[in-house]
Amino acid sequence: MKLDVNVLRYLSKDDFRVLTAVEMGMRNHEIVPSELVDRIASLKHGGTYKVLKNLLKHKLVHHDSSKYDGFRLTYLGYDFLAIKTMVNRGVFTAVGRQIGVGKESDIFEVAKEDGSILAIKLHRLGRTSFRAVKSKRDYLRHRRSFNWLYLSRLAALKEFSFMKALEEHGFPVPNAVECNRHCVVMSLIHGYPLVQVRELQSPEVVFERILGLIVRLAEHGLIHCDFNEFNIMIDDEEKITMIDFPQMVSVSHRNAQMYFDRDVDCILKFFSKRFNLSLEEQIDNTDNSEEDSEGSSRPCFSSISKSVGFLDRELAASGFTRKEQDDMDKFVKEEKDQDQCSEDEEDSAGMDETIVRDVVSLHLLDQPGHTVEGNEEEIKENRQSCEGQLSEPCCEAHFNEDESEENVNDTELVKSLNKQRRRAIAAVHRGGKTIASRNSYKDKGGRSSHNSKIQKQLGSW
Ligand code: ADP
Ligand code: MG
């Protein structure tokens, strides 16, 4: 998915207010009724309709009139909210090129004010195969509170808290910097996913180091559950870093042994195939491993002394409730259970192609946000000037907003919108004027006629 952050420059405060209103409405609506958006946003001079049209144009919201007239956030809209918040907090100032694409995430470089580079991972739970979506749908049918925002946010929070905890316990993981919504900010790893590496100076040493990590994780009460060549980064000095933690489980999980053995098998198979290490006897040989005292045998789950409870403690410390953990685990596990270990060449080839693609530098230049309407020429011009800089590093671009003021505004905005949201929901239950009726008179003979496409999309409005 393309993340064109240039659009951010043209979004006004009202745009963000309405976008945030849609997000708030999504707490209990998959599609937020238009009138609820209007009531939550409570723009001083009205005009939610016009703002929604603008958001729709930039694909930040999606219009749905199948059951009733309403909107939902798109991933792009959610990305913008997270990015804006991070920028306001001063975590980073610019978004750069895409450096990775996972099954359910997109990874981008971002630049800090001092020019140093970090990485952000935008979680996208729900961007999955039809098969996986179907199985989730079966599970989710019973869950009214579900939506992909919720799950992506949980995945990010879980990943962030684990990254932090693992780092504190001396594991080689990226430095966890910040987390907001579905976005995790972390240090940039200077290396390659192991799957892209064809030769190693000392494959045996790397292999032992990686197996050692699986054992050490178990000693800390954890199983990675997706420990394979895609989630291990390696640099030129053959130093390894493990990534990708939303699916981790406790060693007290009822399927712990199976997950542990699967992680071990993935590594054994990969090193056996790619680096010709003679590990065949150990693959799938979980039964005899305890007796195998000669040479290097595969790690055995039952003989590791584990400190159970680590996972629960860390999650509790991060503010995760038990219910959230259950929701998350159930969702992720269902998918993992269906997945094969990624050692076969077909899979690897497919992933090779997708990693590090869409190398596009996106720049945010010094300009306060303003609305897009009536400014098409200016946007085109600016976009062209940005595109001219595609090959340059992302760190030249900056937001130039007053951060302290924005921070305050951000909190105030959320507070005031929350208040509006409560009022709006109550009002909607009582029944009231709809957004369509509030705004329809404004469109007569107005600008709306020149944007017939959007008019069409808005259907019943
Ligand atoms: P997913 O959960 O979707 O599999 P990952 O966390 O595994 O996502 O990341 C996908 C890819 O993005 C990785 O294979 C790697 O190439 C790249 N990547 C992820 N995190 C970083 C990072 N901190 N630094 C550099 N590259 C990263
Ligand atoms: Mg991964």
XYZ file of C-alpha atoms and ligand atoms in Angstrom:
489
model
C 0.000 0.000 0.000
C 1.309 3.420 -0.873
C 1.727 5.796 2.016
C 1.744 9.240 0.492
C 2.507 11.395 3.472
C 2.600 14.518 1.316
C -1.149 14.655 1.749
C -0.560 15.329 5.447
C 0.590 18.825 4.614
C -2.756 19.713 3.139
C -4.912 18.495 5.979
C -6.395 21.171 8.163
C -7.319 21.012 11.840
C -10.921 20.342 10.805
C -9.788 17.442 8.636
C -8.033 15.873 11.597
C -10.955 16.610 13.862
C -13.340 14.751 11.577
C -10.822 11.938 10.997
C -10.480 11.537 14.760
C -14.263 11.598 15.087
C -14.521 8.675 12.651
C -11.887 6.814 14.667
C -13.824 7.402 17.881
C -17.055 6.292 16.312
C -15.349 3.067 15.294
C -14.993 2.069 18.926
C -18.476 0.714 18.718
C -19.376 0.889 15.029
C -17.715 -0.929 12.183
C -19.269 1.719 9.917
C -19.843 4.992 11.734
C -23.178 6.605 10.841
C -22.593 9.942 9.136
C -24.685 11.796 11.653
C -22.616 10.367 14.483
C -19.417 11.593 12.802
C -20.966 15.021 12.519
C -22.100 15.072 16.101
C -18.788 13.866 17.480
C -16.791 16.307 15.390
C -19.144 19.226 16.161
C -17.350 21.605 13.846
C -18.018 25.165 14.926
C -19.392 26.227 11.587
C -20.708 22.871 10.408
C -19.404 21.474 7.165
C -18.557 17.931 8.217
C -19.853 16.825 4.830
C -17.305 18.912 2.983
C -14.489 17.681 5.184
C -15.552 14.063 4.729
C -15.504 14.612 0.976
C -11.915 15.758 1.245
C -10.961 12.795 3.433
C -12.674 10.485 0.979
C -10.783 12.011 -1.885
C -7.493 11.235 -0.168
C -8.689 7.723 0.700
C -8.422 8.362 4.426
C -11.979 7.194 4.986
C -14.206 4.775 3.160
C -17.859 5.448 2.470
C -20.329 2.640 2.967
C -24.033 2.917 2.339
C -24.905 -0.776 2.198
C -26.812 -0.804 5.495
C -26.914 2.869 6.328
C -24.966 5.912 5.348
C -21.622 5.872 7.098
C -17.867 5.908 7.063
C -14.943 3.920 8.367
C -11.266 4.740 8.573
C -8.995 3.209 5.980
C -5.533 1.985 6.966
C -4.188 5.149 5.401
C -6.421 7.278 7.617
C -5.268 5.339 10.659
C -1.625 5.700 9.528
C -2.071 9.456 9.302
C -3.516 9.723 12.786
C -0.638 7.707 14.260
C 2.017 9.570 12.268
C 0.567 12.968 13.168
C 0.551 12.075 16.858
C 4.157 10.876 16.738
C 5.246 13.998 14.893
C 3.442 16.192 17.423
C 5.231 14.340 20.215
C 8.540 14.963 18.502
C 9.326 11.260 18.078
C 10.228 11.822 14.424
C 9.786 14.568 11.883
C 9.664 12.858 8.493
C 8.676 9.601 6.868
C 11.048 8.062 4.348
C 11.139 5.033 2.102
C 9.491 1.712 2.712
C 12.102 -0.802 3.863
C 10.035 -3.878 4.463
C 6.692 -5.438 3.946
C 5.528 -8.246 6.144
C 2.479 -10.402 5.951
C 0.577 -8.022 8.142
C 2.673 -4.904 8.384
C 4.517 -2.212 6.460
C 7.886 -0.926 7.625
C 9.199 2.542 6.814
C 12.236 4.587 7.647
C 11.569 7.760 9.584
C 13.900 10.629 10.408
C 14.354 12.437 13.695
C 14.973 16.126 13.918
C 18.728 15.556 14.351
C 18.797 13.542 11.128
C 19.137 10.109 12.697
C 16.969 7.373 11.231
C 14.510 5.057 12.980
C 12.056 2.464 11.706
C 8.276 2.378 12.091
C 6.163 -0.728 11.805
C 2.528 -0.137 10.877
C 0.516 -3.192 11.830
C -2.166 -4.289 9.402
C -4.049 -7.144 10.919
C -6.663 -8.226 8.487
C -4.471 -7.888 5.416
C -4.367 -11.617 4.991
C -5.240 -14.420 2.675
C -8.844 -15.258 2.040
C -8.446 -18.470 3.998
C -7.192 -16.713 7.075
C -9.820 -13.996 6.805
C -12.513 -16.613 6.619
C -11.303 -18.395 9.723
C -11.152 -15.067 11.523
C -14.612 -14.184 10.414
C -15.904 -17.362 11.997
C -14.265 -16.392 15.234
C -15.173 -12.760 15.028
C -18.823 -13.316 14.325
C -19.297 -13.621 18.062
C -17.376 -10.506 18.922
C -19.205 -7.259 18.648
C -16.265 -5.259 19.839
C -14.001 -6.459 17.040
C -12.537 -4.368 14.353
C -9.194 -4.332 12.644
C -8.200 -1.089 14.360
C -8.537 -2.811 17.680
C -6.523 -5.858 16.657
C -3.807 -3.851 14.925
C -3.503 -1.640 17.983
C -3.221 -4.668 20.245
C -0.586 -6.217 17.985
C 1.460 -3.022 18.116
C 1.146 -2.671 21.882
C 2.096 -6.283 22.451
C 5.048 -6.032 20.108
C 6.226 -2.820 21.734
C 6.020 -4.120 25.282
C 7.851 -7.314 24.378
C 10.555 -5.539 22.479
C 11.141 -3.349 25.491
C 11.141 -6.224 27.956
C 13.386 -8.421 25.818
C 15.846 -5.598 25.386
C 15.943 -5.071 29.151
C 16.764 -8.749 29.541
C 19.679 -8.488 27.121
C 18.102 -10.083 24.047
C 19.260 -8.850 20.647
C 16.141 -6.950 19.536
C 15.560 -3.455 18.108
C 15.344 -0.664 20.650
C 11.655 0.032 21.310
C 11.159 3.794 21.096
C 7.434 4.561 21.100
C 4.034 3.139 20.338
C 0.837 4.831 19.194
C -2.255 3.159 17.769
C -1.020 0.465 15.342
C 2.428 2.014 14.944
C 5.627 0.919 16.679
C 8.726 3.088 16.442
C 12.026 1.254 16.890
C 15.687 1.509 16.041
C 16.655 0.743 12.476
C 18.530 -2.536 12.135
C 21.452 -2.313 9.767
C 21.356 -5.756 8.289
C 19.351 -8.101 6.108
C 16.709 -10.674 6.835
C 18.505 -14.028 7.023
C 16.375 -15.294 4.154
C 18.261 -13.000 1.798
C 21.680 -14.275 2.832
C 23.264 -16.900 0.583
C 26.641 -17.255 2.293
C 27.924 -16.985 5.824
C 31.499 -16.990 7.069
C 30.638 -19.257 9.965
C 27.193 -20.791 9.506
C 27.711 -23.179 12.444
C 28.357 -20.321 14.833
C 25.319 -18.379 13.616
C 23.203 -21.514 13.802
C 24.232 -22.215 17.404
C 23.634 -18.605 18.356
C 20.131 -18.687 16.937
C 19.235 -21.991 18.607
C 20.674 -20.576 21.806
C 18.223 -17.696 21.530
C 15.249 -20.028 21.321
C 16.451 -21.794 24.464
C 17.109 -18.537 26.329
C 13.658 -17.280 25.401
C 12.131 -20.448 26.847
C 14.198 -20.015 30.006
C 12.545 -16.608 30.310
C 9.150 -18.240 29.856
C 8.621 -17.296 26.208
C 8.247 -18.877 22.790
C 8.592 -16.687 19.711
C 6.185 -18.766 17.587
C 7.385 -17.330 14.280
C 11.080 -17.850 14.638
C 12.374 -18.252 11.130
C 14.700 -16.760 8.499
C 12.283 -13.880 7.819
C 12.332 -12.689 11.408
C 16.058 -12.836 12.029
C 18.177 -9.949 10.804
C 21.901 -10.396 10.321
C 24.579 -7.778 9.666
C 27.971 -7.903 7.965
C 29.631 -8.987 11.208
C 27.092 -11.807 11.387
C 25.514 -10.332 14.468
C 21.877 -11.342 14.704
C 18.793 -9.409 15.802
C 15.404 -10.973 16.207
C 12.243 -9.098 15.246
C 8.466 -9.555 15.017
C 6.908 -10.360 18.388
C 3.109 -10.002 18.331
C 2.559 -13.753 18.269
C 4.772 -14.737 21.216
C 3.267 -17.044 23.812
C 4.101 -18.192 27.295
C 5.783 -21.539 27.951
C 2.687 -22.368 29.971
C 0.529 -22.260 26.825
C -1.180 -25.572 26.210
C 0.530 -25.923 22.818
C 3.866 -24.590 24.037
C 5.822 -27.736 23.247
C 4.492 -27.799 19.676
C 5.330 -24.114 19.066
C 8.774 -24.531 20.549
C 9.530 -27.582 18.393
C 8.203 -25.812 15.329
C 10.509 -22.832 15.899
C 13.464 -25.214 16.306
C 12.498 -27.157 13.180
C 12.273 -24.010 11.085
C 15.847 -23.120 11.968
C 17.136 -26.658 11.498
C 15.514 -26.976 8.076
C 16.690 -23.604 6.901
C 20.322 -24.129 7.911
C 20.304 -27.642 6.570
C 19.058 -26.521 3.141
C 20.680 -23.165 2.721
C 24.075 -23.785 4.337
C 24.305 -27.561 3.960
C 24.736 -28.246 7.661
C 24.092 -31.909 8.377
C 21.119 -31.536 10.646
C 18.686 -33.937 8.964
C 18.655 -36.399 11.873
C 17.565 -33.692 14.235
C 14.703 -32.402 12.083
C 11.335 -33.589 13.371
C 13.211 -35.737 15.848
C 11.620 -34.396 18.998
C 11.285 -37.787 20.748
C 14.879 -38.950 20.855
C 16.458 -35.645 21.581
C 16.593 -36.149 25.334
C 18.644 -39.321 25.007
C 20.908 -37.879 22.369
C 23.883 -36.883 24.441
C 26.483 -36.997 21.718
C 27.368 -33.979 19.608
C 24.974 -31.072 19.237
C 21.426 -32.271 19.654
C 18.287 -30.270 19.138
C 17.076 -28.418 22.204
C 14.456 -30.246 24.179
C 11.546 -28.272 25.575
C 10.971 -30.434 28.629
C 14.566 -30.268 29.799
C 14.763 -26.466 29.829
C 14.225 -24.861 33.207
C 11.720 -22.125 32.568
C 10.643 -19.126 34.555
C 6.931 -19.158 33.916
C 5.037 -15.889 34.297
C 7.370 -13.540 32.463
C 4.894 -12.958 29.669
C 1.979 -12.254 31.955
C 3.984 -9.847 34.063
C 5.314 -7.926 31.094
C 1.920 -7.630 29.466
C 0.283 -6.556 32.702
C 2.968 -3.889 33.092
C 2.201 -2.556 29.638
C -1.471 -2.091 30.463
C -2.694 -5.080 28.516
C -5.790 -6.590 30.062
C -6.281 -10.328 30.200
C -9.178 -10.025 27.748
C -7.051 -8.107 25.269
C -4.356 -10.709 25.541
C -6.872 -13.482 24.936
C -8.357 -11.669 21.919
C -4.958 -11.103 20.482
C -3.635 -14.593 21.130
C -6.698 -16.221 19.698
C -6.574 -14.153 16.548
C -2.852 -14.594 15.955
C -2.745 -18.241 16.894
C -5.539 -19.210 14.547
C -3.515 -17.849 11.734
C -0.218 -19.338 12.855
C -1.793 -22.744 13.276
C -2.621 -22.745 9.606
C 0.773 -21.543 8.507
C 3.565 -23.787 7.398
C 7.091 -23.339 8.526
C 8.668 -21.149 5.873
C 11.560 -23.329 4.834
C 10.358 -24.351 1.391
C 11.946 -22.579 -1.513
C 8.726 -21.537 -3.156
C 7.731 -19.452 -0.166
C 11.188 -17.992 0.189
C 11.291 -16.895 -3.415
C 7.947 -15.167 -3.025
C 9.069 -13.275 0.030
C 12.371 -12.289 -1.519
C 10.499 -10.394 -4.120
C 8.321 -8.534 -1.710
C 11.001 -7.452 0.727
C 12.514 -4.029 0.138
C 10.317 -2.881 -2.692
C 8.481 0.300 -3.491
C 11.534 2.278 -2.620
C 9.999 5.695 -2.597
C 11.199 8.610 -0.553
C 8.358 10.705 0.718
C 8.985 14.162 1.926
C 7.167 16.400 4.308
C 8.175 19.945 3.700
C 7.822 23.030 5.818
C 4.230 24.029 5.432
C 1.388 24.367 7.828
C -1.626 22.237 6.976
C -4.410 23.769 4.925
C -7.325 22.377 3.068
C -7.009 20.911 -0.339
C -10.064 22.445 -1.919
C -9.305 25.030 -4.554
C -5.596 24.274 -4.360
C -5.129 21.535 -6.912
C -2.506 23.409 -8.897
C -0.457 24.125 -5.824
C -0.586 20.511 -4.730
C 0.522 19.329 -8.134
C 3.405 21.738 -8.081
C 4.497 20.749 -4.607
C 4.188 17.094 -5.411
C 6.364 17.511 -8.445
C 8.995 19.305 -6.453
C 8.901 16.503 -3.876
C 9.164 13.813 -6.490
C 12.255 15.506 -7.788
C 13.960 14.560 -4.525
C 13.090 10.898 -4.540
C 16.607 9.561 -4.337
C 17.666 11.761 -1.471
C 17.568 10.630 2.136
C 14.356 11.287 3.956
C 15.924 13.340 6.706
C 15.683 16.638 4.902
C 11.986 16.851 5.261
C 10.362 18.320 8.327
C 7.091 19.242 9.798
C 7.356 22.775 10.974
C 4.616 22.978 13.494
C 4.794 24.370 16.960
C 5.105 21.088 18.788
C 4.271 22.201 22.285
C 1.140 23.933 21.096
C 0.208 20.981 18.921
C 0.688 18.582 21.802
C -1.671 20.536 23.944
C -4.099 20.802 21.065
C -3.903 17.078 20.520
C -4.874 16.282 24.086
C -7.539 18.940 24.096
C -8.897 17.711 20.796
C -9.206 14.163 22.073
C -10.783 15.364 25.318
C -13.309 17.552 23.606
C -14.081 14.944 20.978
C -14.577 12.340 23.667
C -17.108 14.607 25.309
C -18.818 15.174 21.993
C -18.799 11.460 21.326
C -20.637 10.672 24.545
C -23.181 13.408 23.842
C -23.539 12.341 20.237
C -24.201 8.712 21.031
C -26.830 9.760 23.561
C -28.392 12.151 21.036
C -28.434 9.551 18.286
C -30.245 7.187 20.583
C -32.823 9.867 21.227
C -33.067 10.643 17.501
C -32.229 13.957 15.887
C -31.411 15.908 12.794
C -29.217 14.057 10.338
C -26.040 15.361 8.845
C -27.594 15.113 5.401
C -30.407 17.445 6.326
C -28.042 19.797 8.113
C -25.780 20.172 5.145
C -27.932 19.672 2.103
C -28.832 23.331 1.724
C -25.182 24.307 1.633
C -24.567 22.182 -1.436
C -27.230 23.688 -3.589
C -25.437 25.460 -6.357
C -22.206 25.132 -4.407
C -18.929 23.535 -5.214
C -20.250 20.033 -4.910
C -21.414 19.867 -8.489
C -17.896 19.963 -9.860
C -16.913 16.841 -7.995
C -19.428 14.476 -9.447
C -17.348 11.380 -8.770
C -17.334 11.924 -5.064
C -20.967 12.917 -5.213
C -21.673 9.580 -6.801
C -19.701 7.738 -4.142
C -21.645 9.493 -1.480
C -24.755 7.953 -2.962
C -27.653 8.566 -0.692
C -26.386 11.945 0.609
P 5.659 -8.909 9.906
O 5.143 -9.016 11.293
O 4.614 -8.341 9.015
O 6.281 -10.174 9.395
P 8.314 -7.875 10.474
O 8.463 -7.246 11.817
O 8.817 -9.275 10.358
O 6.811 -7.781 9.970
O 9.046 -6.940 9.404
C 8.988 -7.182 8.012
C 10.313 -6.847 7.378
O 10.640 -5.473 7.607
C 11.485 -7.620 7.947
O 11.679 -8.836 7.279
C 12.649 -6.686 7.747
O 13.169 -6.807 6.444
C 12.026 -5.304 7.856
N 12.196 -4.755 9.216
C 11.372 -4.900 10.273
N 11.813 -4.240 11.349
C 12.977 -3.641 10.978
C 13.930 -2.801 11.651
N 13.796 -2.440 12.940
N 14.986 -2.371 10.942
C 15.162 -2.711 9.642
N 14.299 -3.488 8.960
C 13.212 -3.963 9.608
Mg 7.947 -11.105 10.067
